[in-house]
């Protein structure tokens, strides 16, 4: 007779990205090998960034999905989105001739920002309540008492703690993909009031009541943030992300090119959100082409962005006259990740907070040189320059652009061959997602002993 698996409830306000970060997908896929998973989410699965429900059911067939919808929130968000569009159109006309930012763009109205803040705050607290009430009712009706309750990211923390009170024998843990609070930790320690992080602060103020916190080591000081909020060190499991099976089992060795007959393909692979600093990569290309007259390089930009973010980078490309050397390729599906890496030569990763991210880890694993910013945690994973990595100072944006453009312009074909050869030597400090998940599972099962 087949032994039944322990049950795990996963509570979250997120869904599974088709483009970009795959931490939640890999985590749930891994957990489903060891637990019977019941996945409860208030996430808006209709967002373009996410897989649709049919796709994710096919990809995770052993997971039980429960999508919690609230008509009040749905119609309220629709109304506020309509109102935002109206207010932006109205305010843009009003300030068209008077208020411009440094780039000559219209200033977004305060009402636009306030309405989006209202959406975010309302959705957060209502979703917390819905997650708790729904999972409690499901448990009562089904007779299933969870052995483990997982709060996946901040949106799951408060309902998980409430559910733990109802089921005190259940093991409640938090699973975090890094934290934005690492960027303001020094201010928090000084007792400063931090605007814009209210929801994260509300969630993290309660993580000390969880039995375990699994925090991704992505350079955002997540372990220090947890300790600041009162979590004992022995209740923290701090691990960097793993490498996907898609890369480990399906990757062919990429031949080293001498670049004698073609251009060198630089690339970025991330969302277009501001803190990824994609415009800096475009400005590097501007220096190479328009200051150094160096036509050896092209830049491919991959990643999901909203209309405003796409407009920002396309305007920058036009401004510098880089239409023939910089190409926005749009988002790419996780299913096509190998093809993207194999088609390009050198990764640029210039994130504002931390570059211990999946594209850097994956590029380093695949033997693709990485040009990024110095970070001690990152070097501790992908190794130093002997592995084909180059690290630059992050003192300010202009210095990043100057330093990297000078470095690239000075590269000879022999230098490039050496860089690619070094990148083929893989750091032994990386591990697969399966290995990371096994570490988590063993820790969780030890708590049940």
XYZ file of N, CA and C in Angstrom, residues 86-241:
468
model
N -8.598 57.997 -16.593
C -9.264 59.279 -16.798
C -8.473 60.410 -16.159
N -8.007 60.194 -14.923
C -7.294 61.253 -14.206
C -5.964 61.565 -14.867
N -5.271 60.518 -15.375
C -3.998 60.745 -16.054
C -4.217 61.526 -17.343
N -5.262 61.147 -18.101
C -5.533 61.851 -19.354
C -5.886 63.304 -19.086
N -6.698 63.520 -18.055
C -7.119 64.878 -17.709
C -5.938 65.704 -17.206
N -5.158 65.113 -16.268
C -4.052 65.870 -15.675
C -2.942 66.109 -16.689
N -2.749 65.167 -17.634
C -1.710 65.340 -18.648
C -2.014 66.548 -19.522
N -3.282 66.717 -19.855
C -3.661 67.873 -20.662
C -3.463 69.162 -19.879
N -3.762 69.115 -18.591
C -3.674 70.313 -17.771
C -2.242 70.776 -17.570
N -1.296 69.802 -17.513
C 0.090 70.183 -17.207
C 1.000 70.106 -18.423
N 0.383 69.884 -19.597
C 1.174 69.629 -20.793
C 2.199 70.725 -21.076
N 1.814 71.973 -20.796
C 2.703 73.077 -21.128
C 3.455 73.624 -19.921
N 3.166 73.093 -18.749
C 3.754 73.707 -17.560
C 4.665 72.790 -16.771
N 4.262 71.554 -16.509
C 5.025 70.677 -15.636
C 5.633 69.523 -16.419
N 6.929 69.521 -16.512
C 7.660 68.457 -17.188
C 8.761 67.967 -16.268
N 9.074 66.685 -16.383
C 10.220 66.198 -15.622
C 11.498 66.441 -16.426
N 12.633 65.936 -15.914
C 13.922 66.230 -16.535
C 14.050 65.651 -17.945
N 13.218 64.645 -18.264
C 13.248 64.055 -19.598
C 12.192 64.640 -20.518
N 11.477 65.667 -20.033
C 10.461 66.301 -20.862
C 9.144 65.569 -20.888
N 8.952 64.612 -19.973
C 7.711 63.849 -19.938
C 6.726 64.498 -18.977
N 5.435 64.267 -19.197
C 4.426 64.793 -18.293
C 4.541 64.141 -16.925
N 4.335 64.909 -15.894
C 4.379 64.383 -14.538
C 3.077 63.643 -14.237
N 3.182 62.433 -13.719
C 1.984 61.657 -13.386
C 1.289 62.308 -12.202
N -0.012 62.420 -12.260
C -0.752 63.123 -11.218
C -0.708 62.384 -9.894
N -0.840 63.143 -8.805
C -0.883 62.542 -7.477
C -2.079 61.614 -7.339
N -3.173 61.952 -8.007
C -4.364 61.105 -7.901
C -4.098 59.721 -8.468
N -3.285 59.655 -9.521
C -2.923 58.360 -10.110
C -2.174 57.516 -9.084
N -1.184 58.115 -8.443
C -0.398 57.389 -7.455
C -1.264 56.992 -6.257
N -2.079 57.911 -5.786
C -2.920 57.647 -4.614
C -3.924 56.541 -4.878
N -4.495 56.531 -6.082
C -5.468 55.488 -6.412
C -4.809 54.121 -6.483
N -3.608 54.057 -7.060
C -2.901 52.778 -7.110
C -2.506 52.308 -5.720
N -2.139 53.250 -4.850
C -1.830 52.899 -3.470
C -3.073 52.358 -2.766
N -4.208 52.987 -3.032
C -5.472 52.517 -2.445
C -5.796 51.102 -2.906
N -5.577 50.827 -4.201
C -5.801 49.474 -4.727
C -4.915 48.472 -3.997
N -3.649 48.812 -3.885
C -2.667 47.900 -3.284
C -3.001 47.599 -1.833
N -3.291 48.634 -1.052
C -3.587 48.445 0.366
C -4.886 47.669 0.561
N -5.934 48.049 -0.184
C -7.231 47.368 -0.054
C -7.113 45.899 -0.415
N -6.441 45.629 -1.543
C -6.303 44.245 -1.993
C -5.527 43.418 -0.977
N -4.489 43.993 -0.398
C -3.647 43.265 0.550
C -4.452 42.777 1.754
N -5.171 43.686 2.411
C -5.866 43.314 3.637
C -7.102 42.456 3.371
N -7.817 42.735 2.290
C -8.973 41.894 1.962
C -8.506 40.502 1.563
N -7.417 40.420 0.800
C -6.886 39.109 0.417
C -6.426 38.308 1.631
N -5.810 38.980 2.609
C -5.414 38.287 3.834
C -6.618 37.631 4.500
N -7.701 38.398 4.596
C -8.917 37.874 5.223
C -9.504 36.729 4.411
N -9.555 36.908 3.093
C -10.121 35.861 2.234
C -9.322 34.571 2.314
N -8.012 34.677 2.290
C -7.170 33.479 2.365
C -7.424 32.710 3.652
N -7.492 33.435 4.759
C -7.728 32.760 6.037
C -9.114 32.109 6.069
N -10.156 32.857 5.726
C -11.517 32.322 5.795
C -11.715 31.152 4.837
N -11.157 31.255 3.639
C -11.336 30.211 2.640
C -10.637 28.927 3.061
N -9.382 29.034 3.501
C -8.644 27.823 3.878
C -9.230 27.182 5.133
N -9.700 28.008 6.060
C -10.330 27.456 7.264
C -11.605 26.697 6.895
N -12.412 27.282 6.020
C -13.657 26.610 5.612
C -13.345 25.343 4.818
N -12.333 25.416 3.939
C -11.953 24.230 3.178
C -11.546 23.101 4.114
N -10.754 23.407 5.119
C -10.309 22.375 6.057
C -11.490 21.777 6.809
N -12.416 22.634 7.229
C -13.597 22.154 7.966
C -14.457 21.242 7.098
N -14.681 21.669 5.852
C -15.563 20.907 4.965
C -14.930 19.612 4.461
N -13.606 19.643 4.244
C -12.925 18.476 3.677
C -12.411 17.519 4.742
N -12.280 18.029 5.978
C -11.690 17.223 7.037
C -10.182 17.119 6.948
N -9.552 17.914 6.059
C -8.095 17.885 5.886
C -7.455 18.922 6.803
N -6.657 18.455 7.737
C -5.891 19.352 8.614
C -4.458 19.364 8.102
N -3.922 20.512 7.753
C -2.588 20.547 7.144
C -1.484 20.170 8.133
N -0.550 19.370 7.663
C 0.644 19.105 8.465
C 1.579 20.310 8.424
N 1.571 21.007 7.269
C 2.426 22.182 7.086
C 1.591 23.293 6.455
N 1.858 24.516 6.867
C 1.223 25.688 6.268
C 2.335 26.619 5.799
N 2.339 26.906 4.514
C 3.382 27.746 3.925
C 2.819 29.116 3.580
N 3.414 30.151 4.148
C 3.113 31.526 3.735
C 4.096 31.879 2.639
N 3.618 31.885 1.397
C 4.537 32.207 0.307
C 4.528 33.706 0.079
N 5.603 34.351 0.506
C 5.801 35.795 0.440
C 4.840 36.529 1.384
N 4.964 37.853 1.395
C 4.303 38.668 2.419
C 2.794 38.495 2.447
N 2.192 38.300 1.270
C 0.738 38.176 1.208
C 0.180 36.961 1.909
N 1.034 36.002 2.284
C 0.546 34.807 2.964
C 0.834 34.762 4.452
N 1.614 35.723 4.971
C 2.092 35.637 6.355
C 0.962 35.755 7.366
N 0.165 36.800 7.287
C -0.876 37.046 8.292
C -1.930 35.939 8.299
N -2.476 35.517 7.138
C -3.442 34.403 7.177
C -2.836 33.087 7.653
N -1.546 32.855 7.359
C -0.897 31.627 7.827
C -0.805 31.604 9.346
N -0.457 32.717 9.949
C -0.353 32.787 11.412
C -1.728 32.599 12.055
N -2.762 33.157 11.443
C -4.122 32.958 11.956
C -4.534 31.492 11.851
N -4.174 30.862 10.727
C -4.532 29.449 10.540
C -3.755 28.566 11.502
N -2.526 28.949 11.811
C -1.710 28.207 12.784
C -2.381 28.193 14.156
N -3.046 29.276 14.524
C -3.751 29.329 15.811
C -4.904 28.338 15.843
N -5.528 28.117 14.695
C -6.625 27.142 14.628
C -6.092 25.716 14.624
N -4.916 25.526 14.013
C -4.302 24.201 13.935
C -2.918 24.261 14.582
N -2.845 24.314 15.899
C -1.552 24.539 16.586
C -0.524 23.438 16.350
N -0.948 22.243 15.952
C 0.001 21.168 15.692
C 0.622 21.258 14.300
N 0.056 22.094 13.445
C 0.620 22.282 12.105
C 1.916 23.087 12.193
N 2.835 22.796 11.289
C 4.080 23.558 11.213
C 3.875 24.697 10.217
N 4.019 25.917 10.685
C 3.809 27.092 9.843
C 5.158 27.706 9.492
N 5.386 27.928 8.203
C 6.664 28.514 7.800
C 6.449 29.548 6.706
N 7.402 30.456 6.612
C 7.375 31.471 5.572
C 8.414 31.179 4.513
N 8.078 31.496 3.287
C 8.989 31.275 2.153
C 9.114 32.605 1.418
N 10.317 33.170 1.411
C 10.526 34.505 0.872
C 11.582 34.483 -0.215
N 11.333 35.248 -1.288
C 12.232 35.301 -2.438
C 13.235 36.451 -2.325
N 13.642 36.780 -1.131
C 14.415 37.992 -0.905
C 13.467 39.054 -0.370
N 13.982 40.246 -0.085
C 13.112 41.265 0.511
C 13.549 42.670 0.132
N 12.568 43.494 -0.201
C 12.856 44.904 -0.499
C 13.284 45.662 0.754
N 12.979 45.105 1.918
C 13.326 45.802 3.159
C 14.832 45.843 3.402
N 15.582 44.986 2.728
C 17.035 45.041 2.866
C 17.606 46.379 2.434
N 16.931 47.049 1.504
C 17.424 48.330 0.999
C 17.214 49.469 1.988
N 16.336 49.269 2.978
C 16.069 50.333 3.965
C 16.350 49.853 5.390
N 17.079 48.745 5.519
C 17.309 48.160 6.834
C 18.057 49.113 7.766
N 19.051 49.812 7.232
C 19.805 50.745 8.064
C 18.903 51.849 8.614
N 17.966 52.304 7.802
C 17.029 53.338 8.262
C 16.086 52.781 9.330
N 15.647 51.548 9.148
C 14.772 50.919 10.147
C 15.480 50.808 11.491
N 16.749 50.439 11.451
C 17.509 50.291 12.690
C 17.670 51.622 13.417
N 17.614 52.714 12.662
C 17.724 54.048 13.273
C 16.372 54.591 13.725
N 15.331 53.766 13.567
C 14.007 54.181 14.006
C 13.296 55.116 13.057
N 13.751 55.174 11.802
C 13.126 56.060 10.822
C 11.804 55.463 10.333
N 10.869 56.351 10.034
C 9.619 55.917 9.418
C 9.844 55.789 7.913
N 9.513 54.615 7.376
C 9.777 54.330 5.972
C 8.463 54.321 5.199
N 8.284 55.299 4.330
C 7.077 55.341 3.514
C 7.200 54.385 2.339
N 6.072 53.802 1.956
C 6.048 52.928 0.790
C 6.283 51.463 1.086
N 6.616 51.130 2.342
C 6.874 49.734 2.708
C 5.896 49.247 3.790
N 4.749 49.913 3.893
C 3.818 49.615 4.983
C 3.373 48.165 5.005
N 3.054 47.626 3.845
C 2.523 46.264 3.792
C 3.605 45.240 4.128
N 4.811 45.470 3.630
C 5.915 44.580 3.971
C 6.211 44.644 5.478
N 6.172 45.847 6.032
C 6.439 46.009 7.467
C 5.374 45.297 8.294
N 4.120 45.391 7.875
C 3.041 44.705 8.602
C 3.261 43.202 8.607
N 3.669 42.666 7.474
C 3.880 41.219 7.375
C 5.102 40.781 8.168
N 6.228 41.466 7.976
C 7.463 41.058 8.634
C 7.399 41.240 10.155
N 6.521 42.110 10.617
C 6.402 42.284 12.062
C 5.858 41.044 12.745
N 5.302 40.099 11.961
C 4.705 38.892 12.546
C 5.465 37.612 12.205
N 6.540 37.702 11.427
C 7.225 36.475 11.004
C 7.855 35.726 12.179
N 8.091 36.416 13.288
C 8.684 35.743 14.449
C 7.766 34.668 15.019
N 6.486 34.690 14.657
C 5.537 33.691 15.154
C 5.514 32.432 14.293
N 6.250 32.437 13.189
C 6.347 31.257 12.335
C 7.367 30.275 12.908
N 7.217 29.002 12.568
C 8.142 27.982 13.061
C 9.469 27.985 12.297
N 9.450 28.493 11.071
C 10.652 28.539 10.241
C 10.469 29.606 9.170
N 11.554 30.286 8.834
C 11.545 31.240 7.717
C 12.609 30.817 6.714
N 12.175 30.496 5.503
C 13.100 30.142 4.431
C 13.284 31.378 3.566
N 14.471 31.922 3.601
C 14.758 33.186 2.913
C 15.789 32.956 1.819
N 15.506 33.490 0.626
C 16.464 33.387 -0.472
C 17.616 34.355 -0.266
N 18.812 33.842 -0.386
C 20.022 34.655 -0.294
C 20.272 35.283 -1.663
N 19.672 36.452 -1.881
C 19.811 37.127 -3.166
C 20.537 38.456 -3.036
N 21.246 38.629 -1.919
C 22.001 39.852 -1.723
C 21.208 40.993 -1.126
N 19.931 40.758 -0.771
C 19.107 41.830 -0.201
C 19.069 41.779 1.331
N 20.021 41.086 1.937
C 20.177 41.039 3.397
C 18.947 40.447 4.092
N 18.357 39.440 3.455
C 17.143 38.856 3.995
C 17.313 38.248 5.370
N 18.462 37.636 5.643
C 18.685 37.056 6.966
C 18.748 38.155 8.021
N 19.388 39.273 7.691
C 19.458 40.384 8.637
C 18.098 41.021 8.875
N 17.274 41.081 7.829
C 15.918 41.622 7.973
C 15.095 40.748 8.922
N 15.170 39.436 8.749
C 14.429 38.524 9.622
C 14.888 38.667 11.069
N 16.192 38.759 11.271
C 16.711 38.919 12.632
C 16.254 40.253 13.231
N 16.212 41.291 12.408
C 15.740 42.596 12.891
C 14.308 42.497 13.415
N 13.490 41.670 12.764
C 12.096 41.517 13.184
C 11.900 40.395 14.208
N 12.969 39.957 14.827
C 12.856 39.085 15.974
C 12.879 37.604 15.714
N 13.288 37.188 14.524
C 13.357 35.760 14.216
C 14.695 35.220 14.699
N 14.664 34.163 15.493
C 15.892 33.534 15.974
C 16.683 32.968 14.798
N 18.010 33.013 14.917
C 18.859 32.500 13.842
C 18.589 31.033 13.544
N 18.255 30.264 14.585
C 18.014 28.833 14.363
C 16.671 28.566 13.689
N 15.894 29.632 13.440
C 14.627 29.487 12.710
C 14.733 30.053 11.297
N 15.948 30.313 10.847
C 16.161 30.870 9.506
C 16.942 29.869 8.651
N 16.417 29.561 7.480
C 17.137 28.764 6.485
C 17.424 29.695 5.313
N 18.697 29.966 5.077
C 19.122 31.014 4.144
C 19.847 30.368 2.978
N 19.210 30.353 1.792
C 19.742 29.632 0.638
C 19.609 30.470 -0.632
N 20.599 30.394 -1.510
C 20.426 31.052 -2.806
C 19.622 30.153 -3.737
N 19.134 30.716 -4.835
C 18.323 29.963 -5.781
C 19.129 28.876 -6.476
